[in-house]
Every structure is written in C-alpha cells, then in structure tokens.
Coordinates of N, CA and C in Angstrom, one line a residue:
X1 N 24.3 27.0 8.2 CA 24.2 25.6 7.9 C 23.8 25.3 6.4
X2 N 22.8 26.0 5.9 CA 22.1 25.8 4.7 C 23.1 26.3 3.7
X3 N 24.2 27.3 3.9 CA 25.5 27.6 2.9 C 26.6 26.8 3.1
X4 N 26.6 25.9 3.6 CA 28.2 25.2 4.1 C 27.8 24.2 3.0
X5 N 29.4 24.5 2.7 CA 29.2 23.0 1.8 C 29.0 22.3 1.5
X6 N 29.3 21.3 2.5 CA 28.6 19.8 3.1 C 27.5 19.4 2.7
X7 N 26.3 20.6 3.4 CA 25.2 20.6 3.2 C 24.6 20.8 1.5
X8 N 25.5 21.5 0.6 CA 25.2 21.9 -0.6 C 25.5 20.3 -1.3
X9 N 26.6 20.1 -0.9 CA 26.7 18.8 -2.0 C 26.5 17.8 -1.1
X10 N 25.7 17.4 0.0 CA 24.7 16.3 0.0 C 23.4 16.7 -0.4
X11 N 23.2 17.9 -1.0 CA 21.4 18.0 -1.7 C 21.8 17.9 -3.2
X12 N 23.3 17.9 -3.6 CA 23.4 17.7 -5.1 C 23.7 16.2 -5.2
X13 N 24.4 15.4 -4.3 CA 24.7 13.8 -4.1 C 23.3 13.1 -3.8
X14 N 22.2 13.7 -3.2 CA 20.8 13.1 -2.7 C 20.1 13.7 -4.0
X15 N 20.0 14.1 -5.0 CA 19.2 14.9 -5.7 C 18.6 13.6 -6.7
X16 N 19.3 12.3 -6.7 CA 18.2 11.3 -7.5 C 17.7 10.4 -6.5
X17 N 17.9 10.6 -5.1 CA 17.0 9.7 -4.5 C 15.7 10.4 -4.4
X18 N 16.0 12.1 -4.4 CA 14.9 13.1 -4.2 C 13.8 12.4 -5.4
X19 N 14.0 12.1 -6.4 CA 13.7 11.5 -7.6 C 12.6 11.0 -7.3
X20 N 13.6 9.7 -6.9 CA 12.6 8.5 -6.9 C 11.9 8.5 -5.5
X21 N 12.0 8.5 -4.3 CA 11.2 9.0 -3.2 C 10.3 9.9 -3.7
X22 N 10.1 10.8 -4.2 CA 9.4 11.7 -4.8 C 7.9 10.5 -5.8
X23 N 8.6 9.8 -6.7 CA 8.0 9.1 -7.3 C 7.1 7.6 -6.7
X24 N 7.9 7.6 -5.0 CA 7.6 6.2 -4.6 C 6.3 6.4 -3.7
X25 N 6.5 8.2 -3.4 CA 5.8 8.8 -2.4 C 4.6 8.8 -3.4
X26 N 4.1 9.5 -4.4 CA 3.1 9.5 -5.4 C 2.7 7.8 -5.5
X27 N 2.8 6.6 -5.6 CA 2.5 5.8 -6.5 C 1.9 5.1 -4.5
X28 N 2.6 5.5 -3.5 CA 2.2 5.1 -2.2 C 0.7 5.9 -2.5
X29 N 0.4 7.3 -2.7 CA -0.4 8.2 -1.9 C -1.9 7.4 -2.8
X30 N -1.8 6.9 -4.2 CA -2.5 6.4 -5.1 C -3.2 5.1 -4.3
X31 N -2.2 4.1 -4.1 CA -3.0 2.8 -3.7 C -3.6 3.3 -2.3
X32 N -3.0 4.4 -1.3 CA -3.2 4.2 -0.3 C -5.1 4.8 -0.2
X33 N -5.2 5.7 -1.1 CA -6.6 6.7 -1.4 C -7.2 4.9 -2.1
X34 N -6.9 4.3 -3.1 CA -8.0 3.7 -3.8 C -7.6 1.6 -2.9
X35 N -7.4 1.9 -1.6 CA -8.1 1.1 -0.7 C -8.9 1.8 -0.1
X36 N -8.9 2.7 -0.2 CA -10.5 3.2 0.9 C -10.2 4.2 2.0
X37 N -8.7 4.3 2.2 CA -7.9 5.2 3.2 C -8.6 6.7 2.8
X38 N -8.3 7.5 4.2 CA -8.4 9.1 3.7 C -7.5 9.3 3.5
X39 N -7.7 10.0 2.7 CA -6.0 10.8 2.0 C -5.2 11.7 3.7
X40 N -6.0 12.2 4.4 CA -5.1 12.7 5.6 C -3.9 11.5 6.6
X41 N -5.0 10.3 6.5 CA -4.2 9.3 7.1 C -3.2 8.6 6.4
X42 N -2.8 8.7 4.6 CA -2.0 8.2 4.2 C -1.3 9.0 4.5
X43 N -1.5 10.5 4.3 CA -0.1 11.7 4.3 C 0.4 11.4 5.7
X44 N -0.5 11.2 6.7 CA -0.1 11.2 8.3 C 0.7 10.1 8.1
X45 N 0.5 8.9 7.8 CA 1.0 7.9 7.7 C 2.6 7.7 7.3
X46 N 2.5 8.3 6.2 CA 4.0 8.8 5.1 C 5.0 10.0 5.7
X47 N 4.7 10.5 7.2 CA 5.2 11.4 7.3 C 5.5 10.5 8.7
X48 N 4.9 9.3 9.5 CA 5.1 8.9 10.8 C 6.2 7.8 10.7
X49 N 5.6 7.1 9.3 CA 6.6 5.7 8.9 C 7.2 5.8 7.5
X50 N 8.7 5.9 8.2 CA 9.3 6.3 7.1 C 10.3 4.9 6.6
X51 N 9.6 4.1 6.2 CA 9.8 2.9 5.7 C 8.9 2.7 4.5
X52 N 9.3 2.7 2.8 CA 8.6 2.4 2.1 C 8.0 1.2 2.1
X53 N 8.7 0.3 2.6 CA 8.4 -1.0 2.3 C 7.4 -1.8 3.4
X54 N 7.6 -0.8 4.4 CA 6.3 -1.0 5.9 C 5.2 -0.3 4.9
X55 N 5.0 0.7 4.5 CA 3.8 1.6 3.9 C 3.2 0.9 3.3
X56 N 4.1 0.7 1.9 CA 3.5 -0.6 0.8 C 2.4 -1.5 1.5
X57 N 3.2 -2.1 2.4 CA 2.8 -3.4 2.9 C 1.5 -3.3 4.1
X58 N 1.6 -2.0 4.6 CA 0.5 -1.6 5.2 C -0.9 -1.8 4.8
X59 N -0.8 -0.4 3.5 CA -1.5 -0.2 2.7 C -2.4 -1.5 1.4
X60 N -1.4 -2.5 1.6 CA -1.9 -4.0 0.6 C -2.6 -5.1 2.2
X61 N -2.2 -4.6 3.2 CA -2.9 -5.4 4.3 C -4.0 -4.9 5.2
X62 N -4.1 -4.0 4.9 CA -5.0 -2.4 5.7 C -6.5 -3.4 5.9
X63 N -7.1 -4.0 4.7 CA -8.2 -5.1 5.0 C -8.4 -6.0 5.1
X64 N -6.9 -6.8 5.9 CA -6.8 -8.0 6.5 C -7.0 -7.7 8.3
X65 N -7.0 -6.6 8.8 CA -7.0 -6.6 9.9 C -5.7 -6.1 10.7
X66 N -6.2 -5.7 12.0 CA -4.7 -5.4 12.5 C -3.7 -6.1 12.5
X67 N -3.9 -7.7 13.5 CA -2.6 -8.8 13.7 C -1.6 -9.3 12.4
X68 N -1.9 -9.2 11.6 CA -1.4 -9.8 9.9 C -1.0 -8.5 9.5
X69 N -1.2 -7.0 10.1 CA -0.7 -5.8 9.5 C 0.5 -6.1 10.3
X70 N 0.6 -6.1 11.1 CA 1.4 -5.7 12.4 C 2.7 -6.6 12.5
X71 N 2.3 -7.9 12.5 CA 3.2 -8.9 11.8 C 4.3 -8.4 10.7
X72 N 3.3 -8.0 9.7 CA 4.3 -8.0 8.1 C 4.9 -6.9 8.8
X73 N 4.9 -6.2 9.1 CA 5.5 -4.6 9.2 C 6.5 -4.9 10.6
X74 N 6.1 -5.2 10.9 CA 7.6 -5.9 12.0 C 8.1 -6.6 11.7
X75 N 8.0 -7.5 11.2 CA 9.6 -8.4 10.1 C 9.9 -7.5 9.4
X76 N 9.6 -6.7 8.7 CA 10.4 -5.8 7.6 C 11.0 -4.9 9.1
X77 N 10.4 -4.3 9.8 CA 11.4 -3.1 10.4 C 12.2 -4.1 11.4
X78 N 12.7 -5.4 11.5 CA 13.6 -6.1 11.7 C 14.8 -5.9 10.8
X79 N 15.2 -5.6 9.7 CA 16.1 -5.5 9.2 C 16.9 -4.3 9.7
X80 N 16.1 -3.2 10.5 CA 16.9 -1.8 10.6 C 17.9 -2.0 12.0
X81 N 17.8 -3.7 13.0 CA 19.2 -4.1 14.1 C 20.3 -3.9 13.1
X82 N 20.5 -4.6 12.3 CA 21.9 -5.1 11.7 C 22.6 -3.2 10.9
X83 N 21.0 -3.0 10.1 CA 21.5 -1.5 9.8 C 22.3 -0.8 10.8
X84 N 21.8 -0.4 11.7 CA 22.0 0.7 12.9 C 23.0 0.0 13.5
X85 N 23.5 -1.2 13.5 CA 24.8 -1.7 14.2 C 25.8 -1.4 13.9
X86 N 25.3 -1.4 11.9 CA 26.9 -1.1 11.0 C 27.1 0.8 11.3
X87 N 25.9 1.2 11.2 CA 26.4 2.8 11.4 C 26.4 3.8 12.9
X88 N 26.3 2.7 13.5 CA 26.8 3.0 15.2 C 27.9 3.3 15.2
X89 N 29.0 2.9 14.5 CA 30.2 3.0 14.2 C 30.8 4.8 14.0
X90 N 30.0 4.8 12.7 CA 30.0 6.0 12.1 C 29.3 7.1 13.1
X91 N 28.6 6.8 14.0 CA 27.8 8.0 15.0 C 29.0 8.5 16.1
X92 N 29.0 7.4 16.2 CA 29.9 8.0 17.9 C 29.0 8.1 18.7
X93 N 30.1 8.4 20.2 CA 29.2 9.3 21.2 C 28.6 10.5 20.8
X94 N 27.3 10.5 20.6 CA 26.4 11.8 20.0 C 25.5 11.7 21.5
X95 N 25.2 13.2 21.8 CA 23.5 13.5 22.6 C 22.5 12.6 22.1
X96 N 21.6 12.4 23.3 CA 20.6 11.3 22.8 C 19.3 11.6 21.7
X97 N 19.5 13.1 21.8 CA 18.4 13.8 20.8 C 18.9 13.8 19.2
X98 N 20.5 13.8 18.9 CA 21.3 13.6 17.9 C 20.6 11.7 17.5
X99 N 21.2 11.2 17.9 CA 21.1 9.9 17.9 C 19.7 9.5 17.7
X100 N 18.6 10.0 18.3 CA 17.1 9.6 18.0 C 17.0 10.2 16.6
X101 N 17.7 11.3 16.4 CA 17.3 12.1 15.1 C 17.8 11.5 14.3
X102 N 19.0 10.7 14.0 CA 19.3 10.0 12.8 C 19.1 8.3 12.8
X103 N 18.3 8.1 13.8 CA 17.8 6.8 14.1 C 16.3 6.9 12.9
X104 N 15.3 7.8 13.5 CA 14.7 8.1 12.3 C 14.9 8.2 11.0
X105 N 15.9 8.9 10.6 CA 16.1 9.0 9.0 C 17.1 7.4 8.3
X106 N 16.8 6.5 9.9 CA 17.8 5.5 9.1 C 16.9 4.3 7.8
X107 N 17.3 4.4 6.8 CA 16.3 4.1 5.6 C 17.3 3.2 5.2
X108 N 17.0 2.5 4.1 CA 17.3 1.5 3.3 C 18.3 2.8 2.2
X109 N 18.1 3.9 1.7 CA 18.8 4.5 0.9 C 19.8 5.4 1.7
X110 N 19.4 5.6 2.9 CA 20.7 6.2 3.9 C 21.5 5.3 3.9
X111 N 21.3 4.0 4.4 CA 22.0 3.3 4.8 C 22.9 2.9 3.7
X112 N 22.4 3.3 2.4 CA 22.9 2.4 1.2 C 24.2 3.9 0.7
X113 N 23.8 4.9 0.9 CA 24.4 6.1 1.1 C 25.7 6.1 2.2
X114 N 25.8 5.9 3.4 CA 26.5 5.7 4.0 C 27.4 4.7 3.5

C-alpha cells in the first residue's frame, strides 16, 4: 500500500495542506495552553476533533461554560450533512467500518480535495 502509486502521489498532492494543518495545529496548541487548558487535553482534543474550526471555537469558549460551547460547535459540525451527501456519491456501497473511517477524515480540505 505505502509503494502504490496512488498512495505516493496523494502524499505529493496533500503535501501543502500537510503545510498548513501543520501550522493550524501549532497556533491551535498555543491558544489552547495560554487559556489555562493542559497541554494533554489540547493534544487529546486535536486528535478526537478533527474540525479546526470546532477546536478554535472550543478553545475561545472553554470559559463560557459548557451549553454556549456545545452550541457553537454544533452549528459548525452542521455543515458536515450537505458535505457527506455530496461525497456519498463518490463512496459507494463500502463496509460499515470503510465508511465510518472516511466519515472521520471528512474535513473541510478533504472535502475541498475531492
């Protein structure tokens, strides 16, 4: 798998999102330490929710409380129906363990990739 082509030139076609994910993940791990977070629960965090824009928003509401966290971060992970509708298409009949596995990696730059 790791010599097949495919796989070679989607790490050479993904290599400037590697970039900036790389850069978005550093500037998240910053605000998330200097609210007051432990640094284990931002990494736990960045590795459970893989939505930059849930994190952000987590991390800027973390001392408003839960209900106003939970709120913002569920309208934003509203936008991922219409995503996953358009690339239902492109899945097919897959096993349900396929299908949960790329249900997770479905992102705003996957999607924009696809």
């Amino acid at each position: 798998m790791l010599g097949h082509p495919s796989f070679r030139r989607g790490l050479r076609d993904g290599a400037v999102l590697f970039v900036a994910v790389g850069g978005f993940g550093v500037a998240y791990g910053v605000l998330g330490i200097q609210a007051g977070l432990a640094a284990w629960i931002v990494v736990l965090a960045s590795a459970l929710v893989v939505s930059g824009a849930a994190q952000f928003t987590w991390v800027s509401r973390v001392g408003a409380g839960a209900a106003p966290t939970l709120v913002a971060v569920s309208g934003l992970a509203l936008r991922h129906i219409p995503m996953s509708a358009r690339v239902a298409s492109l899945v097919g009949p897959r096993p349900l363990r396929v299908r949960l596995a790329l249900a997770w990696v479905l992102v705003d730059e996957t999607f924009g990739l696809t």
